[in-house]
mmCIF file of C-alpha atoms in Angstrom:
data_model
loop_
_atom_site.group_PDB
_atom_site.id
_atom_site.type_symbol
_atom_site.label_atom_id
_atom_site.label_comp_id
_atom_site.label_asym_id
_atom_site.label_seq_id
_atom_site.Cartn_x
_atom_site.Cartn_y
_atom_site.Cartn_z
ATOM 1 C CA MET F 1 -22.295 41.923 20.204
ATOM 2 C CA THR F 2 -20.094 39.232 18.672
ATOM 3 C CA ASN F 3 -20.964 36.650 16.078
ATOM 4 C CA VAL F 4 -20.568 32.996 17.006
ATOM 5 C CA ASN F 5 -19.611 30.532 14.305
ATOM 6 C CA ARG F 6 -18.892 26.834 14.515
ATOM 7 C CA ILE F 7 -16.520 24.555 12.659
ATOM 8 C CA ARG F 8 -16.218 20.790 12.968
ATOM 9 C CA VAL F 9 -12.715 19.371 12.553
ATOM 10 C CA VAL F 10 -12.064 15.639 12.207
ATOM 11 C CA VAL F 11 -8.571 14.324 12.989
ATOM 12 C CA LEU F 12 -7.832 11.175 10.987
ATOM 13 C CA GLY F 13 -4.820 8.906 10.569
ATOM 14 C CA GLY F 14 -3.487 5.440 11.198
ATOM 15 C CA PRO F 15 -2.903 3.981 14.656
ATOM 16 C CA ARG F 16 -0.123 5.450 16.823
ATOM 17 C CA VAL F 17 0.698 8.387 14.548
ATOM 18 C CA GLY F 18 0.069 10.934 17.315
ATOM 19 C CA LYS F 19 -3.433 12.204 16.511
ATOM 20 C CA SER F 20 -4.359 12.678 20.172
ATOM 21 C CA ALA F 21 -0.983 14.221 20.980
ATOM 22 C CA VAL F 22 -1.495 16.817 18.250
ATOM 23 C CA VAL F 23 -5.004 17.645 19.500
ATOM 24 C CA VAL F 24 -3.945 17.910 23.156
ATOM 25 C CA ARG F 25 -0.932 20.016 22.161
ATOM 26 C CA TYR F 26 -3.230 22.406 20.273
ATOM 27 C CA LEU F 27 -5.740 22.662 23.129
ATOM 28 C CA THR F 28 -3.364 22.834 26.110
ATOM 29 C CA ARG F 29 0.036 23.739 24.617
ATOM 30 C CA ARG F 30 1.472 20.748 26.508
ATOM 31 C CA TYR F 31 2.988 17.525 25.258
ATOM 32 C CA ILE F 32 1.703 14.364 26.884
ATOM 33 C CA GLY F 33 3.241 11.064 25.786
ATOM 34 C CA GLU F 34 0.568 8.555 26.865
ATOM 35 C CA TYR F 35 -2.888 8.366 25.293
ATOM 36 C CA SER F 36 -5.798 5.969 25.149
ATOM 37 C CA SER F 37 -6.483 4.834 21.620
ATOM 38 C CA THR F 38 -9.637 2.850 22.248
ATOM 39 C CA SER F 39 -12.358 5.419 21.612
ATOM 40 C CA ASP F 40 -13.131 8.673 19.831
ATOM 41 C CA PHE F 41 -13.083 11.937 21.783
ATOM 42 C CA LEU F 42 -14.930 15.159 21.011
ATOM 43 C CA TYR F 43 -13.328 18.376 22.240
ATOM 44 C CA ARG F 44 -14.855 21.850 22.199
ATOM 45 C CA HIS F 45 -12.727 24.969 22.094
ATOM 46 C CA SER F 46 -13.543 28.614 21.404
ATOM 47 C CA VAL F 47 -11.296 30.991 19.515
ATOM 48 C CA THR F 48 -11.873 34.690 18.924
ATOM 49 C CA ILE F 49 -10.330 36.449 15.942
ATOM 50 C CA ASP F 50 -11.218 40.049 15.078
ATOM 51 C CA SER F 51 -14.124 40.025 17.580
ATOM 52 C CA VAL F 52 -15.636 36.936 15.955
ATOM 53 C CA THR F 53 -15.912 33.904 18.213
ATOM 54 C CA THR F 54 -15.748 30.490 16.614
ATOM 55 C CA GLU F 55 -16.660 27.308 18.447
ATOM 56 C CA VAL F 56 -14.231 24.639 17.248
ATOM 57 C CA GLU F 57 -15.390 21.050 17.698
ATOM 58 C CA ILE F 58 -12.523 18.605 17.247
ATOM 59 C CA LEU F 59 -13.251 14.912 16.779
ATOM 60 C CA ASP F 60 -10.158 12.871 17.660
ATOM 61 C CA THR F 61 -10.809 9.535 15.967
ATOM 62 C CA SER F 62 -9.574 6.108 16.963
ATOM 63 C CA ARG F 63 -9.614 2.893 14.940
ATOM 64 C CA CYS F 64 -12.033 4.481 12.535
ATOM 65 C CA GLU F 65 -11.105 2.242 9.626
ATOM 66 C CA GLU F 66 -11.560 -0.884 11.766
ATOM 67 C CA ASN F 67 -15.042 -0.141 13.110
ATOM 68 C CA GLY F 68 -16.523 1.347 9.931
ATOM 69 C CA CYS F 69 -17.252 4.861 11.188
ATOM 70 C CA LEU F 70 -15.109 6.687 8.616
ATOM 71 C CA TYR F 71 -18.004 7.653 6.364
ATOM 72 C CA SER F 72 -20.076 9.085 9.231
ATOM 73 C CA HIS F 73 -17.061 11.050 10.516
ATOM 74 C CA ILE F 74 -16.431 12.483 7.050
ATOM 75 C CA ARG F 75 -20.090 13.474 6.754
ATOM 76 C CA TRP F 76 -19.927 15.135 10.199
ATOM 77 C CA GLY F 77 -16.741 17.102 9.541
ATOM 78 C CA GLU F 78 -16.226 20.382 7.742
ATOM 79 C CA ALA F 79 -12.424 20.374 7.905
ATOM 80 C CA PHE F 80 -9.986 17.489 8.242
ATOM 81 C CA VAL F 81 -6.510 16.976 9.666
ATOM 82 C CA ILE F 82 -4.884 13.822 8.317
ATOM 83 C CA VAL F 83 -1.911 12.805 10.454
ATOM 84 C CA TYR F 84 0.906 10.437 9.542
ATOM 85 C CA SER F 85 4.161 9.611 11.314
ATOM 86 C CA VAL F 86 7.428 10.419 9.554
ATOM 87 C CA THR F 87 8.780 7.252 11.201
ATOM 88 C CA CYS F 88 6.226 4.968 9.515
ATOM 89 C CA LYS F 89 6.005 4.627 5.748
ATOM 90 C CA ARG F 90 2.726 2.730 6.021
ATOM 91 C CA SER F 91 1.101 5.597 7.917
ATOM 92 C CA PHE F 92 1.918 7.936 5.013
ATOM 93 C CA GLN F 93 0.304 5.477 2.599
ATOM 94 C CA GLU F 94 -2.757 5.327 4.867
ATOM 95 C CA ALA F 95 -2.876 9.137 4.982
ATOM 96 C CA ARG F 96 -2.795 9.290 1.203
ATOM 97 C CA GLY F 97 -5.650 6.776 1.076
ATOM 98 C CA LEU F 98 -7.641 8.882 3.544
ATOM 99 C CA LEU F 99 -7.153 11.980 1.375
ATOM 100 C CA GLU F 100 -8.420 10.034 -1.629
ATOM 101 C CA GLN F 101 -11.444 8.778 0.338
ATOM 102 C CA LEU F 102 -12.176 12.328 1.473
ATOM 103 C CA ALA F 103 -12.141 13.497 -2.123
ATOM 104 C CA ASP F 104 -14.466 10.646 -3.126
ATOM 105 C CA PHE F 105 -16.911 11.133 -0.235
ATOM 106 C CA ARG F 106 -16.987 14.936 -0.264
ATOM 107 C CA LEU F 107 -17.197 15.517 -4.024
ATOM 108 C CA PRO F 108 -18.631 17.589 -5.541
ATOM 109 C CA SER F 109 -18.508 19.574 -2.292
ATOM 110 C CA TYR F 110 -15.436 21.613 -1.422
ATOM 111 C CA PHE F 111 -13.548 20.453 1.653
ATOM 112 C CA THR F 112 -10.551 21.661 3.627
ATOM 113 C CA ALA F 113 -7.883 19.158 4.627
ATOM 114 C CA LEU F 114 -4.436 19.428 6.159
ATOM 115 C CA LEU F 115 -1.888 16.635 5.680
ATOM 116 C CA LEU F 116 0.299 16.679 8.789
ATOM 117 C CA GLY F 117 3.569 14.741 9.150
ATOM 118 C CA ASN F 118 4.077 14.150 12.872
ATOM 119 C CA LYS F 119 6.982 12.984 15.064
ATOM 120 C CA ARG F 120 9.555 15.184 13.374
ATOM 121 C CA ASP F 121 11.562 14.996 16.605
ATOM 122 C CA LEU F 122 12.264 11.365 15.633
ATOM 123 C CA ASP F 123 13.917 12.227 12.293
ATOM 124 C CA HIS F 124 16.693 9.747 13.118
ATOM 125 C CA ALA F 125 14.060 6.976 12.742
ATOM 126 C CA ARG F 126 12.504 8.501 9.594
ATOM 127 C CA ARG F 127 10.742 6.013 7.305
ATOM 128 C CA THR F 128 9.297 8.600 4.950
ATOM 129 C CA PRO F 129 12.539 9.813 3.352
ATOM 130 C CA VAL F 130 12.968 13.322 2.044
ATOM 131 C CA VAL F 131 12.548 11.806 -1.419
ATOM 132 C CA LYS F 132 8.930 11.252 -0.386
ATOM 133 C CA ARG F 133 8.478 15.022 -0.546
ATOM 134 C CA CYS F 134 7.656 14.621 -4.239
ATOM 135 C CA ALA F 135 4.911 12.132 -3.306
ATOM 136 C CA ILE F 136 3.628 14.487 -0.613
ATOM 137 C CA ASP F 137 3.663 17.381 -3.066
ATOM 138 C CA MET F 138 1.782 15.212 -5.574
ATOM 139 C CA VAL F 139 -0.912 14.326 -3.023
ATOM 140 C CA LEU F 140 -1.239 17.964 -2.035
ATOM 141 C CA SER F 141 -1.440 19.209 -5.607
ATOM 142 C CA GLU F 142 -4.133 16.627 -6.367
ATOM 143 C CA THR F 143 -6.202 17.838 -3.417
ATOM 144 C CA SER F 144 -5.148 21.528 -3.444
ATOM 145 C CA ASN F 145 -4.365 21.414 0.278
ATOM 146 C CA PRO F 146 -1.334 22.642 2.249
ATOM 147 C CA GLY F 147 0.982 20.193 4.010
ATOM 148 C CA TYR F 148 2.972 20.646 7.189
ATOM 149 C CA ARG F 149 5.287 18.545 9.318
ATOM 150 C CA LEU F 150 5.098 18.928 13.085
ATOM 151 C CA ASP F 151 7.384 18.269 16.022
ATOM 152 C CA LYS F 152 4.759 18.404 18.772
ATOM 153 C CA LYS F 153 7.303 18.297 21.598
ATOM 154 C CA ARG F 154 9.042 21.470 20.405
ATOM 155 C CA ASN F 155 5.890 22.965 18.861
ATOM 156 C CA ALA F 156 7.776 23.422 15.575
ATOM 157 C CA TRP F 157 5.990 23.573 12.217
ATOM 158 C CA GLU F 158 7.565 23.251 8.779
ATOM 159 C CA GLY F 159 5.487 23.979 5.699
ATOM 160 C CA SER F 160 5.817 22.333 2.314
#
């Protein structure tokens, strides 16, 4: 008999940073370039590690800051992926703000968050220069969370 656990993951980030692309890439191992960004989607996926099955519920959010659902999504989630685009400086600033809001909403509770820089395949259009690494490291040290940059087309991860 196997144990079944559940974890709720909320994917947050500014518009057009590739949140849905990251989720679909994780679930299907395919890259799809076109997505609808008008509504939230809830995906369910099971993973088994060491004979323990975990039901992963992934909430892919859309326009959360605009329609005021951020607080309810943060309350629903147990782990958070905060996505920004390396081609958009503003999206990094929004991601930092989301990390700060997570810390405010979830305290004193412990929470798990991953700051994910997306669109690494577009490094030629980078707007978050390598110098920003110190700012990323500062955000991560403040929240004690790991950070990674992702090229979803090539499925390449780079840790910080």
